[in-house]
PDB file of C-alpha atoms and ligand atoms in Angstrom:
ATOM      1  CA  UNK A   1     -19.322 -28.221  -0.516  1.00 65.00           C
ATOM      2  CA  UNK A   2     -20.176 -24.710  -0.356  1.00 90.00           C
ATOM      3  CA  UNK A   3     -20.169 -22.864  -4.150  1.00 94.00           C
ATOM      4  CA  UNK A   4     -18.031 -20.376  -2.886  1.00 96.00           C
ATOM      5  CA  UNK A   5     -15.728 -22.338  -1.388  1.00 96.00           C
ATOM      6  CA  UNK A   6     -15.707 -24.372  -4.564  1.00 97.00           C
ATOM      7  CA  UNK A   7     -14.395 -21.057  -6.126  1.00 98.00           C
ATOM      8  CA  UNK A   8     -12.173 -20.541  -3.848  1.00 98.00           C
ATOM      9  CA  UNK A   9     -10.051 -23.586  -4.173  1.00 97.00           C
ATOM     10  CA  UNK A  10     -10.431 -23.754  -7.878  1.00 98.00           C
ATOM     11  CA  UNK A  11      -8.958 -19.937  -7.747  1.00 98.00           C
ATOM     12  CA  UNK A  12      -5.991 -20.938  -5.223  1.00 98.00           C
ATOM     13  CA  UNK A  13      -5.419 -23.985  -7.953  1.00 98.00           C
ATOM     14  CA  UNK A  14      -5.151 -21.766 -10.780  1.00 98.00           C
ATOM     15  CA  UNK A  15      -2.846 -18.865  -8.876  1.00 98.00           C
ATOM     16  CA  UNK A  16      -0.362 -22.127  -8.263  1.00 98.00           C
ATOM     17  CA  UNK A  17      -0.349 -23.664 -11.715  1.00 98.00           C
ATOM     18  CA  UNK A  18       0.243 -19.970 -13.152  1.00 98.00           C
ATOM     19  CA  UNK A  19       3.386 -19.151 -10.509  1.00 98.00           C
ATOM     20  CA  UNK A  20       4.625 -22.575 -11.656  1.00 98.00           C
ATOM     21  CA  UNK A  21       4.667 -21.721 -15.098  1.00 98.00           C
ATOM     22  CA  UNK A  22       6.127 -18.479 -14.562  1.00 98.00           C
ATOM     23  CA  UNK A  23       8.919 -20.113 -12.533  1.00 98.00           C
ATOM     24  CA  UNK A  24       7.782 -18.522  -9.461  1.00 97.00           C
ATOM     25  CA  UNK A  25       7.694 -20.425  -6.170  1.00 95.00           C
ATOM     26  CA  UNK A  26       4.382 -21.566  -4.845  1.00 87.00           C
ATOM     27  CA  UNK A  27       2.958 -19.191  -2.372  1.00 93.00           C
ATOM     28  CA  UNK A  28       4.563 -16.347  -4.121  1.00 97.00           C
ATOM     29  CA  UNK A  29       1.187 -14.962  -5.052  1.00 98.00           C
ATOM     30  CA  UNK A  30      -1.450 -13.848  -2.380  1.00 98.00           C
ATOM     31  CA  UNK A  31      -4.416 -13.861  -2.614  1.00 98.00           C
ATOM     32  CA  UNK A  32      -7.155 -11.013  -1.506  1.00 99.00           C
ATOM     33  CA  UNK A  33     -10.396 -12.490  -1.342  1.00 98.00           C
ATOM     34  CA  UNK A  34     -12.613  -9.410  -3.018  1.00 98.00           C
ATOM     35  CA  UNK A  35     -15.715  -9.292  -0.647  1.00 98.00           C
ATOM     36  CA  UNK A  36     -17.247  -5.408  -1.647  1.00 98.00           C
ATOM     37  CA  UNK A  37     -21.528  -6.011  -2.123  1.00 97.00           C
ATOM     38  CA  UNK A  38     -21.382  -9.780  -0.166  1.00 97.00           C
ATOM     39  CA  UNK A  39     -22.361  -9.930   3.664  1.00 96.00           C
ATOM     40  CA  UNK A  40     -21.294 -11.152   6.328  1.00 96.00           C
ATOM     41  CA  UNK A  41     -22.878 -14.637   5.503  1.00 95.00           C
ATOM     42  CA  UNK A  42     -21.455 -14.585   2.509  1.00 96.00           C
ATOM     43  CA  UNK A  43     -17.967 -13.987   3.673  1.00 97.00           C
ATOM     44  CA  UNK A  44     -18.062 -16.687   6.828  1.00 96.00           C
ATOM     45  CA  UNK A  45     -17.712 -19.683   5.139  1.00 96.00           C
ATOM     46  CA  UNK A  46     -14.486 -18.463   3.552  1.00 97.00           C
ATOM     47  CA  UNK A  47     -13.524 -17.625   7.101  1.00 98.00           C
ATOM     48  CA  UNK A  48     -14.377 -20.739   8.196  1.00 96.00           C
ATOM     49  CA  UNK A  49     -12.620 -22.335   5.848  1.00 96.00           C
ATOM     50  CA  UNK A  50      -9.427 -20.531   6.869  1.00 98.00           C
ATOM     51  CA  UNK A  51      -9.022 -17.438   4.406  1.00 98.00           C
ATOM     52  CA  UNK A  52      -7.875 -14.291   6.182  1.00 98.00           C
ATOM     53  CA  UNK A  53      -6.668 -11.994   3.096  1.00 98.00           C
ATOM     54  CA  UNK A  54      -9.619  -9.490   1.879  1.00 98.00           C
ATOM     55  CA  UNK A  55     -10.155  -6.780   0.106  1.00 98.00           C
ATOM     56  CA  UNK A  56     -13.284  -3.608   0.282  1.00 98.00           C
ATOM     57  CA  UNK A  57     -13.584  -0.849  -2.141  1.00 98.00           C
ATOM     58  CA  UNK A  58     -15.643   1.206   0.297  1.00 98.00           C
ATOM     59  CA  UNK A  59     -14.787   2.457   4.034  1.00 98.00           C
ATOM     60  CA  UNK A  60     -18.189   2.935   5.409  1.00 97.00           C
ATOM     61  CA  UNK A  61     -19.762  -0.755   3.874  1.00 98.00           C
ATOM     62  CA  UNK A  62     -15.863  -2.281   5.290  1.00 98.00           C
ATOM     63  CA  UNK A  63     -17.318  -0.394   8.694  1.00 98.00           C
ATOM     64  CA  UNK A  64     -20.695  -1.931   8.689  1.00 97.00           C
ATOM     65  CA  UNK A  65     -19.021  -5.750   8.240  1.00 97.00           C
ATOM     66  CA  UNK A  66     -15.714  -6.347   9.343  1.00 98.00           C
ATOM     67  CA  UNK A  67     -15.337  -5.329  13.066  1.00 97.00           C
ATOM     68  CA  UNK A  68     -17.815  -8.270  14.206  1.00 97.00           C
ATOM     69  CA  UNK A  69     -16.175 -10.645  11.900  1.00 97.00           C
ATOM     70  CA  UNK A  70     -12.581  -9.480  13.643  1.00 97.00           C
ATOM     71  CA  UNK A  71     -14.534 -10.285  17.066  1.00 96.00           C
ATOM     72  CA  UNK A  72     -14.397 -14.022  15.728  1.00 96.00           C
ATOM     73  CA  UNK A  73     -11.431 -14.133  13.554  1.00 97.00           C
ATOM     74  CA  UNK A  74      -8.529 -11.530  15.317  1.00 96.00           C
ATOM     75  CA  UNK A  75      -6.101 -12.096  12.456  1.00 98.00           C
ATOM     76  CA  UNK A  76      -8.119 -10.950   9.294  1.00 98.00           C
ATOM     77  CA  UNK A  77      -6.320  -8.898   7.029  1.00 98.00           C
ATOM     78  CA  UNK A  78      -7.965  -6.324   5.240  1.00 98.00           C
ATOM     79  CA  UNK A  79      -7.048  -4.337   2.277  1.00 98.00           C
ATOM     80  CA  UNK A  80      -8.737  -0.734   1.027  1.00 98.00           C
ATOM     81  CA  UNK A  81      -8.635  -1.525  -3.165  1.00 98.00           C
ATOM     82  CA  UNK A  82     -11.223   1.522  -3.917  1.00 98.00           C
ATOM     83  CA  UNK A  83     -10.684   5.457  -4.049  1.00 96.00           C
ATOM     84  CA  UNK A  84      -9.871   7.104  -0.710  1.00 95.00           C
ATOM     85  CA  UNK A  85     -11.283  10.505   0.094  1.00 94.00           C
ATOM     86  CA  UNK A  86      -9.195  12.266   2.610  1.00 93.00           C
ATOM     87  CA  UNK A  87     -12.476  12.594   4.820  1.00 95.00           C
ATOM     88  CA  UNK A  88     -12.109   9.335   5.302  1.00 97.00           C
ATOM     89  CA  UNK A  89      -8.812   8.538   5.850  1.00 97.00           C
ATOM     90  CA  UNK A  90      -9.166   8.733   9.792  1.00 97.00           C
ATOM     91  CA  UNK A  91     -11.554   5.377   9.999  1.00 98.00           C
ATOM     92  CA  UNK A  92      -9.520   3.694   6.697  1.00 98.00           C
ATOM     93  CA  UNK A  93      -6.048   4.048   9.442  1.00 98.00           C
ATOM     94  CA  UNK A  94      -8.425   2.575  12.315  1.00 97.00           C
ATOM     95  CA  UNK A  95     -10.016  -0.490   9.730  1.00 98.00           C
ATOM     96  CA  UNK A  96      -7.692  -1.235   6.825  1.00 98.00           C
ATOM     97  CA  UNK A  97      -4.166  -3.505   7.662  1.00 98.00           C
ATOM     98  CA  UNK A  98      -3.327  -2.620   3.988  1.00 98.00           C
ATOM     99  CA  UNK A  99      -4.557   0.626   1.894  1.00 98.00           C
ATOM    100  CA  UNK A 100      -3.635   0.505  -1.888  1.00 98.00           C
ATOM    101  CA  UNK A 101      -4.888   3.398  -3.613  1.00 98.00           C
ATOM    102  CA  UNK A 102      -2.687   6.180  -2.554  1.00 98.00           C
ATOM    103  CA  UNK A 103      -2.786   8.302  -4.966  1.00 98.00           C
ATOM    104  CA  UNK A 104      -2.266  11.767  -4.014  1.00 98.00           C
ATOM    105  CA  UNK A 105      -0.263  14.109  -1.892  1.00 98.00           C
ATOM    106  CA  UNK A 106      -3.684  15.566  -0.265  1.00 98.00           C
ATOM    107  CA  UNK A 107      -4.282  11.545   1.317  1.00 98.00           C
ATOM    108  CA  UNK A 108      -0.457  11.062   2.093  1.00 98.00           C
ATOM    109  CA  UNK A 109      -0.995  14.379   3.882  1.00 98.00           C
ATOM    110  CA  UNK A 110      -3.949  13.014   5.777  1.00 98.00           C
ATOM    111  CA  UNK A 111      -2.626   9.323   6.184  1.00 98.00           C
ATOM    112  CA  UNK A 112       0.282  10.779   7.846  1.00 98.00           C
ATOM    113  CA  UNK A 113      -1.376  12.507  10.095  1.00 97.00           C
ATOM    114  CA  UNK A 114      -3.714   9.798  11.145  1.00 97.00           C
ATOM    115  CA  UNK A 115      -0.855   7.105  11.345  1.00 97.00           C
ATOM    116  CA  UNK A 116       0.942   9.714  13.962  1.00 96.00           C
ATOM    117  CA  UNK A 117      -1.985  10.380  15.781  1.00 96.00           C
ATOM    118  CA  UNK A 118      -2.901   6.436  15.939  1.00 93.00           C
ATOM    119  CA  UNK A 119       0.814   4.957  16.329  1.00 91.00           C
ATOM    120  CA  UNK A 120      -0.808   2.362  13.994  1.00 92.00           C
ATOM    121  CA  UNK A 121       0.151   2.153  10.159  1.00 96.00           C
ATOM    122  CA  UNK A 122      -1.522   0.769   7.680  1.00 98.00           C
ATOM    123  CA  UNK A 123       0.658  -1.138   4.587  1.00 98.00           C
ATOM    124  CA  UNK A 124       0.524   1.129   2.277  1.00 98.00           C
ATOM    125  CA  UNK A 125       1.010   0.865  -2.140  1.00 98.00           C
ATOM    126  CA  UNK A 126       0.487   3.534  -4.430  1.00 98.00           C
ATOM    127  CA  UNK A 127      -2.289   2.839  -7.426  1.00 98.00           C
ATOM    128  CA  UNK A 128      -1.113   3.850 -10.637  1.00 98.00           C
ATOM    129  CA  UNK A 129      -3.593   4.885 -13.773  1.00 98.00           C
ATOM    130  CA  UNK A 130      -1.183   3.300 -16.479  1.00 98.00           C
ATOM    131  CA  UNK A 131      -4.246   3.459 -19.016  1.00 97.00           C
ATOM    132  CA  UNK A 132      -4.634   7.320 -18.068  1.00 97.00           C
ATOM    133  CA  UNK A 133      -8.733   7.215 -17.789  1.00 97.00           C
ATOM    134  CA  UNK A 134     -10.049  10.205 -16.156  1.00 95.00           C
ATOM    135  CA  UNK A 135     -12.516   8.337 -14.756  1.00 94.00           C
ATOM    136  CA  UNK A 136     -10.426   6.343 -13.079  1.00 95.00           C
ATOM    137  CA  UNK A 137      -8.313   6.619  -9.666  1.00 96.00           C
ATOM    138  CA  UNK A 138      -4.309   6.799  -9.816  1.00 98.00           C
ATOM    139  CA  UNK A 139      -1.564   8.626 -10.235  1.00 98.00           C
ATOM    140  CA  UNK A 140      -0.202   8.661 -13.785  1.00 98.00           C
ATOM    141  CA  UNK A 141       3.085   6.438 -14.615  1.00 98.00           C
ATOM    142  CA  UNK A 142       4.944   9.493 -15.502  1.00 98.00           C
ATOM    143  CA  UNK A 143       4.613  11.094 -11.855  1.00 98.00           C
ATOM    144  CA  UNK A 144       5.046   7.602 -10.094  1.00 98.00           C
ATOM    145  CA  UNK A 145       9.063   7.720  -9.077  1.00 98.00           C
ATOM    146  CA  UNK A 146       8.216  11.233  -8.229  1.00 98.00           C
ATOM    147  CA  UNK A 147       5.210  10.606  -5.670  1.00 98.00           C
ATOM    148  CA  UNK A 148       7.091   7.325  -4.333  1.00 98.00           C
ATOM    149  CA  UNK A 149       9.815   9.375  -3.451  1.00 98.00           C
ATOM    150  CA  UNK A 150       7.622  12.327  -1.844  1.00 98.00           C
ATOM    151  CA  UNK A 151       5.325  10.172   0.409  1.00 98.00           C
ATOM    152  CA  UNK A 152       8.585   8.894   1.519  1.00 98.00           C
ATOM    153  CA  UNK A 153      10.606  11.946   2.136  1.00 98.00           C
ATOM    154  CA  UNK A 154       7.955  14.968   2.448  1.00 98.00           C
ATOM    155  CA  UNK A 155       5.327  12.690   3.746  1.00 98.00           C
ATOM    156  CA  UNK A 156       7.052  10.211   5.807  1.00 97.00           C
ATOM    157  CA  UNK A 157       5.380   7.366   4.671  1.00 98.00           C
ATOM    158  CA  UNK A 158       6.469   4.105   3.824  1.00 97.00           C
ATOM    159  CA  UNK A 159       5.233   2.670   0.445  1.00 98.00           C
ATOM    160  CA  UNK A 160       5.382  -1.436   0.005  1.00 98.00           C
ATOM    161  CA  UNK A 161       4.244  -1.756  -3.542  1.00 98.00           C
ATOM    162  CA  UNK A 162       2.662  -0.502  -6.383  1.00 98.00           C
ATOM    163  CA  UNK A 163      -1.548  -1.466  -7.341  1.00 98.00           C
ATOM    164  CA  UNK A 164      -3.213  -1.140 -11.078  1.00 98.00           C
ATOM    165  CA  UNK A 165      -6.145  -1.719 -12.569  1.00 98.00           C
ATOM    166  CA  UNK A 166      -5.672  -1.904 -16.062  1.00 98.00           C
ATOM    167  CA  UNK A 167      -8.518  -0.513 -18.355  1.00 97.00           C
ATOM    168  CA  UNK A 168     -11.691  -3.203 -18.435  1.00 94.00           C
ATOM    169  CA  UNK A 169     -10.978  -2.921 -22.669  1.00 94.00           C
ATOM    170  CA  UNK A 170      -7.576  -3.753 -22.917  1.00 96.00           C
ATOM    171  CA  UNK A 171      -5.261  -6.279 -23.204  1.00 96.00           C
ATOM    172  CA  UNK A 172      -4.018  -6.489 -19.621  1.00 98.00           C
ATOM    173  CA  UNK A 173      -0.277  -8.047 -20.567  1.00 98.00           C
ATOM    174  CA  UNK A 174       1.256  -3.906 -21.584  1.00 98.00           C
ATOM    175  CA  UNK A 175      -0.220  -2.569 -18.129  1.00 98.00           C
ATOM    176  CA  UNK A 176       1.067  -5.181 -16.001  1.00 98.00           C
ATOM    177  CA  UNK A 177       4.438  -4.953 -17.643  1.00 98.00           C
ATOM    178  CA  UNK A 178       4.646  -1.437 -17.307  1.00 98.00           C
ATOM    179  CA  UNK A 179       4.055  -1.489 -13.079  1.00 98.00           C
ATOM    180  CA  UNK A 180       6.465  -4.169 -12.760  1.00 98.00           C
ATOM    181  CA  UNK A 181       8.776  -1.120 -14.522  1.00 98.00           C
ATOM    182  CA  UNK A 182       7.486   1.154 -12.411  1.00 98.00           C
ATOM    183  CA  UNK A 183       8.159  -0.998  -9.371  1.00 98.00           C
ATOM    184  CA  UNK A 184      11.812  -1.730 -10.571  1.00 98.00           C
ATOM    185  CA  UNK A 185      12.661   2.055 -10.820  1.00 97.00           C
ATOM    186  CA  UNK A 186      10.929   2.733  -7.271  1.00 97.00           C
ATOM    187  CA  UNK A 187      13.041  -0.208  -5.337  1.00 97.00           C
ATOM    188  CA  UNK A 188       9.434  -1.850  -4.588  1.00 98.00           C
ATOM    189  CA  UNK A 189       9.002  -5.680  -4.435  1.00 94.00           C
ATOM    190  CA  UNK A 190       5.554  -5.755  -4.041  1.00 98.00           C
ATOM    191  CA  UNK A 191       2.705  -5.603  -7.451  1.00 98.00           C
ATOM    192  CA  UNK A 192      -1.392  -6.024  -6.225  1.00 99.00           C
ATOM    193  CA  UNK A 193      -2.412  -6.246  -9.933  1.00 98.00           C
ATOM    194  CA  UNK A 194      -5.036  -9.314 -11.495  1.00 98.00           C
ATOM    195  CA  UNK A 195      -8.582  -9.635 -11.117  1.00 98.00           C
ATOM    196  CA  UNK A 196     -10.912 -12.488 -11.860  1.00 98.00           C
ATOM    197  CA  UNK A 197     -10.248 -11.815 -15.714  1.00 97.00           C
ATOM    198  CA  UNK A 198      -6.893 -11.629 -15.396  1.00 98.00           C
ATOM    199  CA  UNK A 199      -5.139 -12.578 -12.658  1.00 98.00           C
ATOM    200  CA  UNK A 200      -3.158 -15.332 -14.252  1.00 98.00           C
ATOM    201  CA  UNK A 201      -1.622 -12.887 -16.762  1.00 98.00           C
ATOM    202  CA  UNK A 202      -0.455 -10.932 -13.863  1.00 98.00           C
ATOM    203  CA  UNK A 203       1.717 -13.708 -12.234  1.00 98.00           C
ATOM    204  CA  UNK A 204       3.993 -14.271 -15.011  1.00 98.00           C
ATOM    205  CA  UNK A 205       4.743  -9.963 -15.222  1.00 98.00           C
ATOM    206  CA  UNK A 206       5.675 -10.740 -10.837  1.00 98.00           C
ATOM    207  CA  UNK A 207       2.231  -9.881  -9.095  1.00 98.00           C
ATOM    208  CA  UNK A 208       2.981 -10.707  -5.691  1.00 98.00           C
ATOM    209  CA  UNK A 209      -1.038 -10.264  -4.788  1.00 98.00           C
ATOM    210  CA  UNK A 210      -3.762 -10.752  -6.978  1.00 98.00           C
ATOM    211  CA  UNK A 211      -7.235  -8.841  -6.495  1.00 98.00           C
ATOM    212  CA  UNK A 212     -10.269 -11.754  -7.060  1.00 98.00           C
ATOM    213  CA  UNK A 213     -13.782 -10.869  -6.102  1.00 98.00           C
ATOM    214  CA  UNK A 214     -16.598 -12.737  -8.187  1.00 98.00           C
ATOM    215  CA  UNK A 215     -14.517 -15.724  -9.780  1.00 98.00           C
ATOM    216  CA  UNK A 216     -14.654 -16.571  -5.922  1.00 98.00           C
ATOM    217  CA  UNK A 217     -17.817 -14.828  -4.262  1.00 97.00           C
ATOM    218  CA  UNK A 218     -19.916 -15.200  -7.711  1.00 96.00           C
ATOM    219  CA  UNK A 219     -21.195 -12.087  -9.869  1.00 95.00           C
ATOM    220  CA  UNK A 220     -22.531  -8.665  -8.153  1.00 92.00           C
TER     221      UNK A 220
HETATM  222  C1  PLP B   1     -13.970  -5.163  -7.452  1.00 52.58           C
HETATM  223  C2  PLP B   1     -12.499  -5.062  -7.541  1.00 52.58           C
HETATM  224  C3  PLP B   1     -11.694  -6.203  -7.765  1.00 52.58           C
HETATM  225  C4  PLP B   1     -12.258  -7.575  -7.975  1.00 52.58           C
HETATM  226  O1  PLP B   1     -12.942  -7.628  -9.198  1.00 52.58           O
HETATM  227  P1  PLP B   1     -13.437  -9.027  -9.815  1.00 52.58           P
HETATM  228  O2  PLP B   1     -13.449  -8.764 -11.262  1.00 52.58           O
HETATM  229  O3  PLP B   1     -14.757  -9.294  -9.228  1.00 52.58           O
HETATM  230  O4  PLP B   1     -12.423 -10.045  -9.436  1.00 52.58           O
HETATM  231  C5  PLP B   1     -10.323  -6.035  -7.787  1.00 52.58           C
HETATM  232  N1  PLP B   1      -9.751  -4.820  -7.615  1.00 52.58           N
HETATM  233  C6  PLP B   1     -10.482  -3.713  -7.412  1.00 52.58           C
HETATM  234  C7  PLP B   1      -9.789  -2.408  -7.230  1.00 52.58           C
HETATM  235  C8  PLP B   1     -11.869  -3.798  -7.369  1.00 52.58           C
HETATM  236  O5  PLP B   1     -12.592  -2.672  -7.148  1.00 52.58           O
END
């Protein structure tokens, strides 16, 4: 068998043995296949094998892969997991089904705007700093009721869940605690937090969608 596809069960095998010790039901978790740096080639064997969940951290590499692959496989569902700049927010409404780094009121602006002009909406969670890097995307936990609330009452927008990723140094357990919080006082179900690191310390704090890129594709 294919190495990735290897992976790939072995990952899927993991996410269910973690949701069973958390108590969770099996298929609780989903599971976004992290694809950002691997072609097409790379990708069609997971395809094949009957993944359709996916994740890009970049709109214009997302552009230069995904529509053929849709030609093939019509129900592919693809998820934006890296920084959005609002001059992009047009083609991430046309590509993504689900875009989880809102972060701002300058791309809720421009994501509402594109969703009316398109009639087509996107899924849409808000990523939240909780280690407060500079460097890194997010809005702080502090401001995240706050923002919630405006993208749904100024903006118009309807938020599904809430995305972190905690800081590469850290223990991950106090950061995936603290967006379940965040979740609880925003009424939102949904957590995208866990990476190949980590992703079975996020199922027992209720991540409903883990993020897993080289633990199935191999290293970048
Ligand atoms: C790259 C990336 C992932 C996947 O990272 P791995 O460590 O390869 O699993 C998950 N989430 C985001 C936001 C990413 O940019």
């Amino acid at each position: 068998m294919n190495q990735t596809l290897e992976r790939l069960l072995d990952v899927r095998r993991r996410i269910a043995t973690a949701a069973a010790e958390a108590g969770r039901p099996a298929g609780s978790v989903g599971l976004v296949a992290v694809s950002k740096t691997f072609d097409a080639d790379a990708i069609r064997p997971v395809l094949e094998e009957g993944h359709r969940i996916f994740g890009e951290n970049r709109v214009q590499e997302a552009q230069g892969k995904w529509p053929a692959l849709r030609g093939k496989f019509p129900d592919i569902e693809l998820h934006l997991i890296g920084p959005l700049q609002s001059n992009k927010a047009k083609d991430a409404v046309a590509l993504f089904d689900v875009i989880e780094t809102v972060d701002r009121d300058k791309i809720a602006v421009e994501l509402a705007k594109e969703i009316g002009k398109k009639g087509k909406a996107p899924r849409l969670y808000v990523q939240v700093n909780t280690g407060l890097e500079e460097q890194k995307a997010g809005i702080g936990p502090r401001e995240t009721a706050a923002f919630v609330e405006r993208c749904r009452t100024v903006h118009g927008l309807a938020i599904e869940g809430l995305m972190c990723i905690p800081p590469f140094e850290d223990y991950p357990g106090p950061h995936f605690a603290l967006l379940q919080k965040l979740a609880g006082e925003c009424g939102l179900e949904k957590l995208s937090m866990g990476m190949s690191g980590d992703f079975e310390k996020a199922i027992p704090f209720g991540a409903t969608s883990v993020r897993v890129g080289s633990a199935i594709f191999g290293s970048r």
